[in-house]
Every structure is written in C-alpha cells, then in structure tokens.
Short mmCIF file of C-alpha atoms and ligand atoms in Angstrom, two decimals:
data_model
loop_
_atom_site.label_atom_id
_atom_site.label_comp_id
_atom_site.label_asym_id
_atom_site.label_seq_id
_atom_site.Cartn_x
_atom_site.Cartn_y
_atom_site.Cartn_z
CA MET A 1 99.66 -147.29 -96.33
CA GLY A 2 98.55 -149.83 -95.54
CA TRP A 3 97.67 -153.61 -95.32
CA ASN A 4 97.55 -156.31 -97.62
CA THR A 5 96.15 -160.19 -97.39
CA TRP A 6 98.38 -161.48 -100.50
CA ASN A 7 101.94 -162.00 -99.41
CA ALA A 8 101.13 -163.53 -96.33
CA PHE A 9 97.76 -165.65 -96.70
CA GLY A 10 97.50 -165.59 -100.87
CA CYS A 11 93.81 -166.60 -101.48
CA ASP A 12 92.72 -167.32 -97.18
CA ALA A 13 91.35 -163.73 -96.70
CA ASP A 14 88.32 -164.24 -94.92
CA GLU A 15 85.98 -160.52 -92.77
CA GLU A 16 87.80 -162.41 -89.89
CA LEU A 17 90.90 -162.13 -90.68
CA LEU A 18 90.25 -158.54 -91.97
CA LEU A 19 88.54 -157.42 -89.05
CA THR A 20 90.86 -159.33 -86.93
CA SER A 21 94.36 -157.10 -88.30
CA ALA A 22 92.62 -154.16 -88.24
CA GLN A 23 92.22 -154.37 -84.82
CA SER A 24 95.70 -155.90 -84.03
CA LEU A 25 96.47 -152.74 -86.89
CA ILE A 26 95.10 -150.13 -83.88
CA ASP A 27 95.92 -151.99 -81.09
CA PHE A 28 100.35 -152.16 -82.11
CA GLY A 29 99.28 -148.20 -83.40
CA LEU A 30 100.02 -149.44 -86.68
CA ARG A 31 96.94 -147.64 -87.87
CA ASP A 32 97.98 -144.36 -86.54
CA LEU A 33 101.51 -144.42 -87.66
CA GLY A 34 99.59 -144.28 -91.14
CA TYR A 35 98.49 -147.87 -91.65
CA ASN A 36 95.18 -147.02 -92.39
CA ILE A 37 94.39 -149.16 -95.99
CA ILE A 38 93.17 -152.59 -95.88
CA SER A 39 93.44 -154.01 -98.79
CA LEU A 40 91.86 -157.64 -99.72
CA ASP A 41 93.27 -159.11 -102.04
CA ASP A 42 92.69 -162.39 -104.96
CA CYS A 43 90.15 -164.95 -104.79
CA TRP A 44 87.30 -162.50 -102.90
CA SER A 45 84.37 -163.45 -105.42
CA ILE A 46 82.36 -166.18 -106.52
CA GLY A 47 81.10 -165.41 -109.73
CA ARG A 48 78.81 -163.12 -111.13
CA ASN A 49 74.61 -162.62 -110.51
CA SER A 50 72.17 -163.15 -113.56
CA SER A 51 72.52 -158.88 -113.49
CA GLY A 52 76.27 -159.31 -114.13
CA TYR A 53 77.20 -157.55 -110.51
CA LEU A 54 80.24 -159.60 -108.92
CA VAL A 55 79.30 -161.69 -105.87
CA GLU A 56 81.24 -162.38 -102.67
CA SER A 57 82.26 -165.65 -101.30
CA PRO A 58 79.18 -165.95 -98.89
CA ILE A 59 81.85 -168.33 -96.46
CA LYS A 60 84.51 -165.64 -96.41
CA PHE A 61 82.19 -163.29 -96.14
CA PRO A 62 78.80 -164.19 -94.42
CA ASN A 63 77.76 -160.95 -93.79
CA GLY A 64 78.18 -159.31 -97.15
CA MET A 65 80.92 -156.81 -98.19
CA PRO A 66 79.02 -153.88 -97.50
CA SER A 67 78.76 -154.79 -93.31
CA MET A 68 82.63 -155.73 -93.26
CA ILE A 69 83.45 -152.38 -95.13
CA SER A 70 81.47 -150.87 -92.42
CA GLN A 71 83.31 -151.92 -89.25
CA LEU A 72 85.93 -151.11 -91.14
CA HIS A 73 85.25 -147.84 -91.90
CA ASP A 74 84.26 -147.01 -88.12
CA MET A 75 87.37 -148.31 -86.81
CA GLY A 76 89.59 -145.61 -89.23
CA PHE A 77 90.76 -147.69 -92.29
CA LYS A 78 89.77 -147.15 -95.49
CA PHE A 79 88.93 -150.27 -97.53
CA GLY A 80 90.70 -151.95 -100.73
CA ILE A 81 89.56 -154.34 -103.14
CA TYR A 82 91.12 -155.71 -106.12
CA SER A 83 90.59 -157.41 -109.43
CA SER A 84 92.24 -157.66 -112.59
CA ALA A 85 92.09 -155.56 -115.77
CA GLY A 86 91.35 -159.13 -117.56
CA THR A 87 88.55 -161.70 -117.95
CA PHE A 88 90.21 -163.51 -114.85
CA THR A 89 91.64 -162.51 -111.29
CA CYS A 90 95.24 -164.13 -111.76
CA ALA A 91 93.72 -166.79 -109.09
CA LYS A 92 91.40 -167.54 -112.10
CA HIS A 93 88.18 -165.85 -110.16
CA PRO A 94 85.92 -162.88 -112.15
CA GLY A 95 88.49 -160.79 -113.81
CA SER A 96 86.41 -156.92 -114.75
CA LEU A 97 87.44 -156.75 -118.03
CA GLY A 98 84.35 -155.63 -120.11
CA TYR A 99 82.67 -155.53 -116.74
CA GLU A 100 84.77 -152.12 -116.25
CA THR A 101 81.37 -149.61 -115.36
CA GLN A 102 79.07 -151.92 -113.49
CA ASP A 103 82.25 -152.90 -111.02
CA ALA A 104 83.05 -149.81 -110.17
CA ASP A 105 79.56 -149.02 -109.12
CA LEU A 106 79.23 -151.55 -106.87
CA TRP A 107 82.29 -151.14 -105.29
CA ALA A 108 81.46 -147.19 -104.82
CA SER A 109 78.02 -148.51 -103.08
CA TRP A 110 80.46 -150.68 -100.89
CA GLY A 111 82.11 -147.56 -99.84
CA VAL A 112 85.47 -149.30 -101.47
CA ASP A 113 88.31 -146.95 -101.07
CA TYR A 114 90.93 -148.23 -102.92
CA LEU A 115 91.77 -150.80 -106.22
CA LYS A 116 94.35 -152.78 -107.11
CA TYR A 117 93.80 -153.50 -110.81
CA ASP A 118 96.12 -156.94 -111.91
CA ASN A 119 96.10 -157.70 -115.21
CA CYS A 120 96.35 -161.12 -115.57
CA PHE A 121 94.07 -162.76 -118.80
CA ASN A 122 93.61 -159.42 -120.94
CA GLN A 123 93.00 -161.47 -123.72
CA GLY A 124 96.13 -160.43 -125.35
CA GLN A 125 95.21 -156.85 -124.86
CA SER A 126 98.87 -155.95 -124.22
CA GLY A 127 102.30 -155.52 -125.97
CA THR A 128 101.86 -151.45 -126.73
CA PRO A 129 101.56 -149.20 -124.46
CA LYS A 130 98.87 -147.48 -125.87
CA ILE A 131 97.23 -150.98 -125.97
CA SER A 132 97.94 -151.01 -122.07
CA TYR A 133 96.75 -147.69 -121.67
CA ASP A 134 93.83 -148.10 -123.47
CA ARG A 135 92.63 -150.80 -121.19
CA TYR A 136 93.34 -150.05 -117.38
CA ASN A 137 91.75 -146.05 -118.76
CA VAL A 138 88.26 -148.13 -119.18
CA MET A 139 88.44 -148.71 -115.21
CA SER A 140 90.30 -144.81 -114.39
CA GLN A 141 86.80 -143.60 -116.83
CA ALA A 142 84.80 -145.41 -114.64
CA LEU A 143 85.90 -145.19 -110.91
CA ASN A 144 85.89 -141.34 -111.70
CA ALA A 145 82.38 -141.79 -112.77
CA THR A 146 80.97 -142.90 -109.85
CA ASN A 147 82.14 -139.50 -107.92
CA ARG A 148 83.57 -141.76 -105.14
CA GLU A 149 87.32 -140.67 -104.59
CA ILE A 150 88.39 -144.58 -104.92
CA ILE A 151 92.73 -144.73 -105.20
CA TYR A 152 93.51 -146.53 -108.03
CA ALA A 153 96.65 -149.25 -108.00
CA MET A 154 97.54 -150.33 -110.75
CA CYS A 155 99.52 -153.77 -111.41
CA ASN A 156 100.35 -154.42 -114.37
CA TRP A 157 103.57 -155.51 -113.04
CA GLY A 158 105.88 -152.58 -115.27
CA ASN A 159 104.53 -153.83 -118.72
CA ASP A 160 104.34 -151.88 -121.81
CA ASP A 161 106.45 -148.98 -120.27
CA PRO A 162 103.55 -147.67 -117.74
CA TYR A 163 106.39 -145.42 -116.45
CA ASP A 164 105.41 -143.33 -119.13
CA TRP A 165 101.67 -143.07 -119.23
CA ALA A 166 99.98 -144.87 -116.06
CA TYR A 167 100.16 -141.33 -114.09
CA LEU A 168 97.87 -140.01 -116.85
CA ILE A 169 95.20 -141.99 -115.39
CA ALA A 170 95.63 -143.94 -111.70
CA ASN A 171 97.70 -142.98 -108.38
CA SER A 172 99.94 -145.74 -108.52
CA GLY A 173 101.69 -149.22 -110.46
CA ARG A 174 103.68 -152.00 -109.89
CA MET A 175 106.75 -151.65 -111.34
CA SER A 176 108.43 -155.69 -111.18
CA GLY A 177 106.83 -158.75 -111.27
CA ASP A 178 105.85 -160.26 -107.88
CA ILE A 179 107.85 -159.74 -104.82
CA TYR A 180 109.14 -162.97 -102.74
CA ASP A 181 110.24 -162.62 -99.31
CA SER A 182 114.29 -163.03 -100.38
CA PHE A 183 116.64 -160.92 -99.65
CA ASN A 184 118.54 -161.08 -102.86
CA ARG A 185 118.36 -165.13 -104.46
CA PRO A 186 117.76 -164.93 -108.05
CA ASP A 187 115.40 -166.68 -109.26
CA ASP A 188 114.57 -167.63 -112.99
CA ARG A 189 110.73 -166.79 -112.56
CA CYS A 190 111.76 -163.20 -112.44
CA PRO A 191 113.99 -162.64 -115.27
CA CYS A 192 113.43 -159.09 -115.98
CA THR A 193 116.83 -157.43 -113.76
CA GLU A 194 116.26 -153.78 -115.30
CA ALA A 195 112.69 -152.24 -115.52
CA PRO A 196 112.06 -150.43 -119.04
CA GLY A 197 111.15 -152.65 -121.72
CA CYS A 198 111.04 -155.55 -119.60
CA ALA A 199 108.68 -158.16 -120.99
CA TRP A 200 108.05 -160.83 -118.97
CA PRO A 201 108.19 -159.43 -115.44
CA GLY A 202 107.52 -162.73 -113.73
CA PHE A 203 107.55 -163.12 -110.16
CA HIS A 204 109.45 -164.53 -107.07
CA CYS A 205 111.50 -161.39 -107.33
CA SER A 206 114.19 -160.44 -104.92
CA ILE A 207 114.37 -157.31 -102.34
CA MET A 208 117.26 -156.61 -104.60
CA ASN A 209 115.90 -157.40 -108.00
CA ILE A 210 113.16 -154.71 -107.86
CA LEU A 211 115.38 -152.52 -105.89
CA ASN A 212 117.85 -152.65 -108.62
CA LYS A 213 114.97 -151.99 -111.39
CA ILE A 214 114.22 -148.50 -109.65
CA PRO A 215 117.20 -146.27 -110.86
CA SER A 216 116.02 -145.72 -113.98
CA ILE A 217 112.52 -144.74 -113.63
CA THR A 218 113.40 -142.32 -110.52
CA SER A 219 111.79 -139.54 -112.37
CA ARG A 220 108.49 -140.84 -112.74
CA THR A 221 108.16 -141.33 -109.53
CA MET A 222 106.18 -137.80 -108.43
CA SER A 223 103.07 -136.27 -106.26
CA GLY A 224 100.38 -138.36 -107.28
CA TYR A 225 101.97 -141.21 -109.37
CA PHE A 226 104.17 -143.82 -107.28
CA ASN A 227 106.40 -146.52 -108.23
CA ASP A 228 104.60 -149.21 -106.77
CA MET A 229 107.72 -152.00 -106.29
CA ASP A 230 104.81 -154.72 -104.40
CA GLY A 231 103.91 -155.06 -100.80
CA LEU A 232 106.04 -155.50 -97.80
CA GLU A 233 107.55 -159.03 -96.91
CA VAL A 234 108.64 -157.17 -93.30
CA GLY A 235 107.97 -160.24 -90.76
CA ASN A 236 107.32 -163.36 -93.02
CA GLY A 237 110.55 -165.34 -92.18
CA GLY A 238 112.53 -165.21 -95.27
CA GLN A 239 114.72 -162.82 -94.57
CA ASP A 240 116.97 -161.39 -91.23
CA ASP A 241 116.85 -158.59 -89.18
CA ASN A 242 119.78 -156.39 -91.60
CA GLU A 243 117.80 -157.72 -94.34
CA TYR A 244 114.16 -155.94 -93.44
CA VAL A 245 115.44 -152.97 -92.22
CA SER A 246 117.13 -152.40 -95.76
CA HIS A 247 113.79 -153.63 -97.70
CA PHE A 248 111.98 -151.18 -95.60
CA SER A 249 114.20 -148.50 -95.59
CA MET A 250 114.63 -148.19 -99.13
CA TRP A 251 111.01 -149.23 -100.23
CA ALA A 252 110.37 -145.61 -97.73
CA ILE A 253 112.45 -143.95 -99.60
CA ASN A 254 111.72 -144.71 -103.04
CA SER A 255 108.02 -143.65 -101.74
CA SER A 256 106.83 -147.04 -103.22
CA PRO A 257 103.35 -147.10 -100.97
CA LEU A 258 103.99 -149.36 -97.33
CA MET A 259 102.02 -152.15 -97.61
CA ILE A 260 102.16 -154.77 -95.00
CA GLY A 261 102.56 -158.73 -96.22
CA THR A 262 102.42 -160.27 -92.83
CA ASN A 263 99.74 -161.85 -90.10
CA ILE A 264 99.77 -158.61 -87.86
CA PRO A 265 98.47 -160.72 -84.49
CA THR A 266 101.63 -163.00 -84.45
CA LEU A 267 104.13 -159.79 -85.43
CA SER A 268 107.95 -160.37 -83.78
CA PRO A 269 108.46 -157.59 -81.30
CA ALA A 270 111.87 -156.84 -83.81
CA ASN A 271 109.29 -156.46 -86.84
CA LEU A 272 107.10 -154.39 -85.06
CA ALA A 273 109.77 -151.73 -84.31
CA ILE A 274 110.95 -151.82 -88.25
CA LEU A 275 107.60 -151.14 -89.42
CA SER A 276 106.80 -148.61 -86.79
CA ASN A 277 110.10 -146.20 -87.92
CA PRO A 278 108.69 -142.84 -88.17
CA ALA A 279 112.00 -141.65 -88.99
CA ILE A 280 112.04 -143.44 -92.17
CA ILE A 281 107.94 -143.52 -92.70
CA ALA A 282 108.40 -140.11 -92.94
CA LEU A 283 110.93 -140.18 -95.91
CA ASN A 284 107.65 -141.92 -97.24
CA GLN A 285 105.58 -139.46 -96.27
CA ASP A 286 107.29 -136.74 -97.20
CA PRO A 287 106.47 -133.91 -99.72
CA SER A 288 108.30 -133.83 -102.32
CA ALA A 289 106.40 -137.39 -103.10
CA GLY A 290 109.84 -137.74 -105.38
CA ALA A 291 112.03 -141.42 -105.09
CA ALA A 292 116.18 -141.75 -104.33
CA VAL A 293 118.78 -141.15 -106.68
CA ARG A 294 121.35 -144.43 -107.00
CA LYS A 295 124.94 -142.48 -107.01
CA TRP A 296 127.35 -145.17 -107.28
CA ARG A 297 126.83 -148.83 -107.29
CA TYR A 298 130.40 -151.42 -106.82
CA LEU A 299 129.96 -155.26 -106.84
CA VAL A 300 131.82 -157.07 -104.23
CA GLU A 301 132.53 -160.11 -102.85
CA PRO A 302 129.65 -162.05 -103.12
CA ASP A 303 127.69 -164.51 -100.81
CA ASP A 304 125.77 -168.02 -101.08
CA ASN A 305 123.11 -166.45 -103.66
CA GLY A 306 126.34 -165.51 -105.96
CA GLN A 307 125.20 -161.70 -105.24
CA GLY A 308 127.23 -159.24 -103.58
CA GLU A 309 127.01 -155.41 -104.27
CA ILE A 310 127.22 -152.37 -102.19
CA ALA A 311 125.39 -148.50 -103.52
CA LEU A 312 124.86 -144.95 -102.34
CA TRP A 313 121.30 -144.01 -102.59
CA THR A 314 120.59 -139.98 -101.90
CA ARG A 315 117.32 -138.34 -102.14
CA ILE A 316 116.59 -134.45 -101.47
CA MET A 317 113.77 -133.97 -99.59
CA ASP A 318 111.23 -130.96 -99.06
CA ASN A 319 112.74 -129.28 -96.74
CA GLY A 320 115.71 -129.38 -98.44
CA ASP A 321 117.19 -131.80 -96.47
CA ILE A 322 119.23 -134.64 -98.29
CA VAL A 323 119.12 -138.78 -96.88
CA VAL A 324 122.02 -140.14 -97.68
CA ALA A 325 121.67 -144.08 -97.48
CA LEU A 326 125.14 -147.03 -97.94
CA LEU A 327 123.34 -149.56 -98.58
CA ASN A 328 125.47 -152.76 -97.46
CA ALA A 329 124.44 -155.53 -100.36
CA GLY A 330 128.28 -157.78 -99.64
CA ASN A 331 128.57 -160.51 -97.39
CA SER A 332 130.36 -159.07 -94.46
CA SER A 333 129.81 -155.92 -92.14
CA ARG A 334 132.64 -152.51 -93.63
CA THR A 335 132.98 -149.75 -93.56
CA MET A 336 130.71 -147.31 -96.41
CA ASN A 337 132.44 -144.14 -96.94
CA ALA A 338 130.87 -141.08 -99.85
CA THR A 339 132.40 -137.74 -100.05
CA MET A 340 130.46 -134.85 -100.81
CA ASN A 341 131.17 -134.65 -104.25
CA ASP A 342 128.94 -138.23 -104.86
CA ILE A 343 126.19 -137.32 -102.56
CA PHE A 344 126.01 -133.46 -104.66
CA PHE A 345 127.12 -135.31 -107.56
CA ASP A 346 123.42 -134.10 -108.92
CA GLN A 347 124.59 -130.38 -108.60
CA ARG A 348 127.45 -130.29 -109.85
CA THR A 349 126.56 -131.46 -112.78
CA ALA A 350 123.94 -129.36 -113.54
CA GLY A 351 124.87 -127.15 -116.09
CA ALA A 352 128.16 -125.33 -116.77
CA TYR A 353 130.43 -127.08 -113.33
CA LYS A 354 131.30 -125.21 -111.09
CA THR A 355 131.05 -126.19 -107.36
CA PRO A 356 128.18 -126.47 -105.86
CA PRO A 357 127.36 -124.31 -102.71
CA GLU A 358 126.45 -127.83 -100.78
CA LEU A 359 130.16 -128.40 -100.81
CA SER A 360 131.04 -125.25 -98.35
CA GLU A 361 128.33 -125.82 -95.95
CA THR A 362 128.68 -127.91 -92.90
CA TRP A 363 125.90 -130.62 -92.65
CA ASN A 364 124.56 -131.64 -89.33
CA VAL A 365 124.21 -135.63 -90.11
CA TYR A 366 121.07 -137.27 -88.20
CA ASP A 367 121.46 -141.41 -87.95
CA LEU A 368 117.12 -142.70 -88.20
CA TRP A 369 117.66 -145.80 -87.47
CA ALA A 370 119.48 -145.09 -83.79
CA ASN A 371 115.92 -144.76 -82.16
CA ARG A 372 115.02 -148.09 -83.55
CA MET A 373 112.39 -149.11 -80.31
CA SER A 374 113.73 -151.94 -78.73
CA ASN A 375 112.31 -155.14 -78.43
CA GLU A 376 111.10 -154.60 -74.72
CA GLU A 377 109.15 -151.86 -75.91
CA ALA A 378 108.13 -153.54 -78.74
CA GLN A 379 106.78 -156.62 -76.25
CA SER A 380 105.07 -154.09 -74.25
CA ILE A 381 102.78 -152.90 -76.60
CA LEU A 382 102.20 -156.26 -78.60
CA SER A 383 101.20 -157.65 -75.28
CA GLY A 384 98.97 -154.38 -74.52
CA SER A 385 100.61 -153.60 -71.32
CA ASN A 386 102.08 -149.95 -72.49
CA GLY A 387 101.63 -146.31 -74.04
CA THR A 388 98.50 -147.81 -74.91
CA THR A 389 95.04 -145.58 -74.42
CA ALA A 390 91.75 -146.77 -73.86
CA ASN A 391 90.71 -146.43 -76.91
CA GLY A 392 94.01 -148.35 -78.75
CA THR A 393 96.02 -145.36 -79.28
CA ARG A 394 99.88 -145.80 -78.28
CA THR A 395 101.14 -142.76 -77.05
CA GLY A 396 104.80 -142.53 -76.92
CA LEU A 397 104.74 -143.48 -81.13
CA TYR A 398 104.37 -141.17 -83.82
CA ASN A 399 100.42 -140.54 -84.53
CA ALA A 400 99.91 -139.54 -88.19
CA THR A 401 96.46 -139.57 -87.50
CA ALA A 402 97.10 -136.41 -85.44
CA THR A 403 99.34 -134.60 -87.23
CA SER A 404 100.33 -135.24 -91.13
CA TYR A 405 104.00 -136.84 -91.50
CA ALA A 406 104.91 -133.02 -93.36
CA ASP A 407 103.47 -131.05 -90.19
CA GLY A 408 105.13 -132.78 -88.06
CA LEU A 409 108.41 -132.48 -90.60
CA GLN A 410 107.79 -128.93 -90.65
CA ASN A 411 107.91 -128.43 -86.64
CA ASN A 412 111.05 -130.17 -85.99
CA ASN A 413 109.10 -132.98 -84.08
CA THR A 414 111.86 -135.02 -82.71
CA ALA A 415 110.32 -138.90 -83.60
CA LEU A 416 111.17 -137.67 -87.41
CA TYR A 417 114.48 -136.92 -87.50
CA GLY A 418 115.90 -139.99 -85.77
CA ALA A 419 118.92 -139.39 -83.41
CA HIS A 420 121.70 -136.71 -84.41
CA VAL A 421 125.56 -138.65 -84.40
CA GLY A 422 127.50 -135.91 -85.25
CA SER A 423 128.68 -133.48 -88.24
CA ILE A 424 130.26 -132.51 -91.63
CA ALA A 425 132.60 -130.04 -92.38
CA PRO A 426 132.59 -128.82 -95.73
CA SER A 427 132.72 -130.74 -98.08
CA GLY A 428 134.30 -133.29 -95.78
CA PRO A 429 134.19 -137.08 -95.42
CA PHE A 430 130.87 -139.20 -94.72
CA SER A 431 131.44 -142.26 -93.45
CA ALA A 432 129.64 -145.47 -91.27
CA GLU A 433 130.01 -149.43 -90.25
CA ILE A 434 127.85 -150.90 -91.86
CA ALA A 435 126.64 -154.67 -91.16
CA ARG A 436 126.50 -157.05 -93.99
CA HIS A 437 122.66 -157.03 -95.52
CA SER A 438 121.85 -153.66 -94.13
CA VAL A 439 121.54 -149.76 -94.40
CA GLY A 440 123.04 -146.75 -93.00
CA VAL A 441 120.10 -144.23 -93.62
CA PHE A 442 121.01 -140.72 -92.19
CA ARG A 443 119.47 -137.10 -92.50
CA LEU A 444 121.56 -134.45 -93.55
CA ARG A 445 120.39 -131.27 -92.70
CA SER A 446 122.16 -128.07 -93.06
CA GLN A 447 123.68 -125.81 -90.77
CA GLY A 448 122.16 -122.67 -92.44
CA ASN A 449 125.30 -121.10 -93.69
CA ALA A 450 123.58 -121.48 -97.21
CA ASN A 451 119.98 -122.08 -98.46
CA PRO A 452 119.95 -125.78 -100.04
CA ARG A 453 118.67 -126.22 -103.73
CA LYS A 454 115.73 -128.55 -103.66
CA ARG A 455 115.16 -131.07 -106.76
CA ASP A 456 112.24 -129.13 -108.40
CA GLU A 457 115.01 -125.86 -108.98
CA LEU A 458 117.65 -127.98 -110.38
C1 GLA B 1 99.42 -161.23 -109.46
C2 GLA B 1 99.82 -160.00 -108.57
C3 GLA B 1 100.04 -160.47 -107.08
C4 GLA B 1 98.42 -160.53 -106.63
C5 GLA B 1 98.07 -161.69 -107.54
C6 GLA B 1 96.90 -162.54 -106.92
O1 GLA B 1 100.44 -161.99 -109.09
O2 GLA B 1 100.78 -159.11 -109.02
O3 GLA B 1 100.43 -159.05 -106.55
O4 GLA B 1 97.81 -160.06 -106.74
O5 GLA B 1 97.93 -161.57 -108.75
O6 GLA B 1 96.44 -163.37 -107.53
#
C-alpha cells in the first residue's frame, strides 16, 4: 500500500510534491492505515553520468535523491523508484536494460525500498514467456545481489503470461494495460478484455475492463506475488462516489496493491472516507493473500457507455469468514440476490457432490461499508481539527503501524468487521439493495456450529 505519482501527476513529480504528499498522508491518518510507500514514477532521470550511473533531474530534485529518501524514511515511509526493462522508460527517459547491476546498486545505496519496473522500449525482447522472464530476471538477480530488501513490482501489463512465471522473481505484476479514470467506458486503446494471451494490453483501460480480466487468473495471486490491477483513481474526478467505492472495494478484495494515485493535499472528504475504510483494507491485507472468485456474471440493461452487468464475487478469508461482494454495474439500483449454493459453489463442486456443511450453518452478516466515515468527520480530519495528535497520528482510525491487520483481525478489532446487519439461516437466501454502479461488500461469519474450510484445504 502506498501512493504513486503517475495517475494524478504524470511527469510532473518533484521533491516538493513527494514531501508535501508524505506529510499529508501522515496528517490524514493514511500512512498509519498502511499507505506507507511513496512511489515515484517516470521522468525523474535526465541521463547517465560518465561512469554510467543514472542522474536525477537537478531541477526536480535539487537536494539529490539520497537526501529526499532519507527524509521520507524519517517520516516513516518506504521509497519507490521507477525504471523500465528497456533502453528507455515509457516517457523516454533512460531505461535500465543492460545497466541492471549498476542501477540496482545505485538505488540500494540511495536507500530505495521498491522498484516499479516497466516494459517500454524492450528492444523486441518479448513475445514468449521465456524471453520476458529472462529480461525481468536480470533485474531480479541484481536487486537480490544488493542485499537490500527491495520490493520488485513488475509492470509488463500482463504480456507473455507473467501469471505463470513472475511469482518466481517478483512481488507483484501488472496484469493489464494502464488504468484510466472511467468506470466502464470501452476504449479502442485498451483492446483486450480477457487477460491470458493478451498481445496488446494498451492503455485507457476502465475499472470494469481491468476487473473482468481477473477471474481467469484468480489462482495466480498468492502470498509474495500479487496481481497488480494498477494504481487507484479514487479522487481524480472521473467517477462518482458509488463507482469509486466499487473500484476501491474490488481492488481490495482481489489483493491488488493499493497505491493511491491522486493529489493528497486536496483530497475531498468523501474520497478520504473511501480510502480510509479499515474493514475494506483488512480484506486487502488478509493473511490469506488471495483473490476473489467471480461466481456469476449477468449482462443487464446498458448505460450510456453501452455497458451493463451484475456479478457475485466471493472470497474465503484466513479465519474462515467468507466475503461476498454484490457488484451492480447495471444502469439502475436493484435488489441483488445470492443463494448459499452460489456462495459456496466451489465447496459444492469439490470432488464428489455432497452438501457442503456451510449450508447447514447460520451466518452473521457484517456490512463492510456501513461504518463508512461521515463527510463531516472526514472534513475535520482534512482540516486537522479532529482526532489528530501532536505527532500527526489520527486516534479514531485504525492504526496499522501499531497493530497489523492480521493481528487486528485475530483480536476481533471491531473497526475491521464493519457493522452487524443480520444473519442468514441455514441455506437461506441473501439479498441486498445495491445502488447503480456500486457494490455491497459483506463479511459472513459462521455462528460457530461448524468448522468452515479454508481455501487451501479444498
Ligand atoms: C507505463 C506504465 C504506467 C506508467 C507510465 C510512465 O505506461 O504502465 O503505469 O508508469 O508507463 O511513463
């Protein structure tokens, strides 16, 4: 989790922006909610010096990278750098192909903690999984050889099936072309709709486009390697509140890295409330480290973008709870129904059919958006007048710096469990009213008359 410069600022990122944004992340409680990586994207380097080392722009980084990185460390952040496994980066700044060891050594000496590693200008070294693997593996080995812990975030947009090999060498891998701030508008620049075998990932990919590439690669999200659905657009103005709730929820439930991609100091109360929901973040940080399963999807009446669909997603959590997301990407509000047979479809079809024990349990239902922070409370945090201690720590919010989400979940911290809204009788129906382009996210907890099976036991 963290903050990345690209979606909101493109090439216009400098030391002042990074330090100001870091301070706002602290002031608004976001660092302590877990957003603790400051990830600088493209356009920071002006070239190489006579010894071949990358040089930062002296205009953007007048005090040099090491000084800024050390300030960010002092503020409690990790620092992320960006490069490309090509001769240039995507914005045509110097890339690292052929300079992997030298660049990794430089970054380690600066104190870099995270590398986003892009795919532009790769000299045609792609086209088969093996060619891409070899090219990305050079940097993986170079990072490991530094002996500094550096998170390796591959960004090859799903080319050459990274789902089959990237977990061996990286910590995350982009699985789609670039996101843009639209809920579901199709765009010819993002031609792929299904992930595997996608030859031209492109860009201008909507939230629904990226989300609908996940179902076939669900099993490729695991502890240590995460499918990266790209940085968040929450706050950038292209979607309404319900759409941002859907975007944030579906990224979280699929364990995509949560990298905020907006201007932090000007965050609106509503957007702060979305990014700050600890019950949703806890899904993202759950020790199960898995992705959700789309159990069904139906097309419904289209909206102005010619799109309309509804879907049921579920995910089994580490403690045996099951999370249900009812996504209404249709054009009007509707009552959505899921049967226990749908929710436990995988248990039902595991091996020879027998009625899953989960169907004879009573389940408590917790609405994970019911305790969303009010706009008034969010506004008071933004204006620094409520719950902010002298050192900038918000008291009312969940503090993951002090207690990990895993520990909080185990201790039944109520901030992570939403609001109890009812229960479902054995095999009973489940339904909820879901607004247009919104999602209901519910945690079902067994009342305890059975021992729910976890995914790894199936
Ligand atoms: C590619 C990446 C983006 C961003 C830009 C920077 O398009 O996929 O996330 O890093 O390059 O130029």
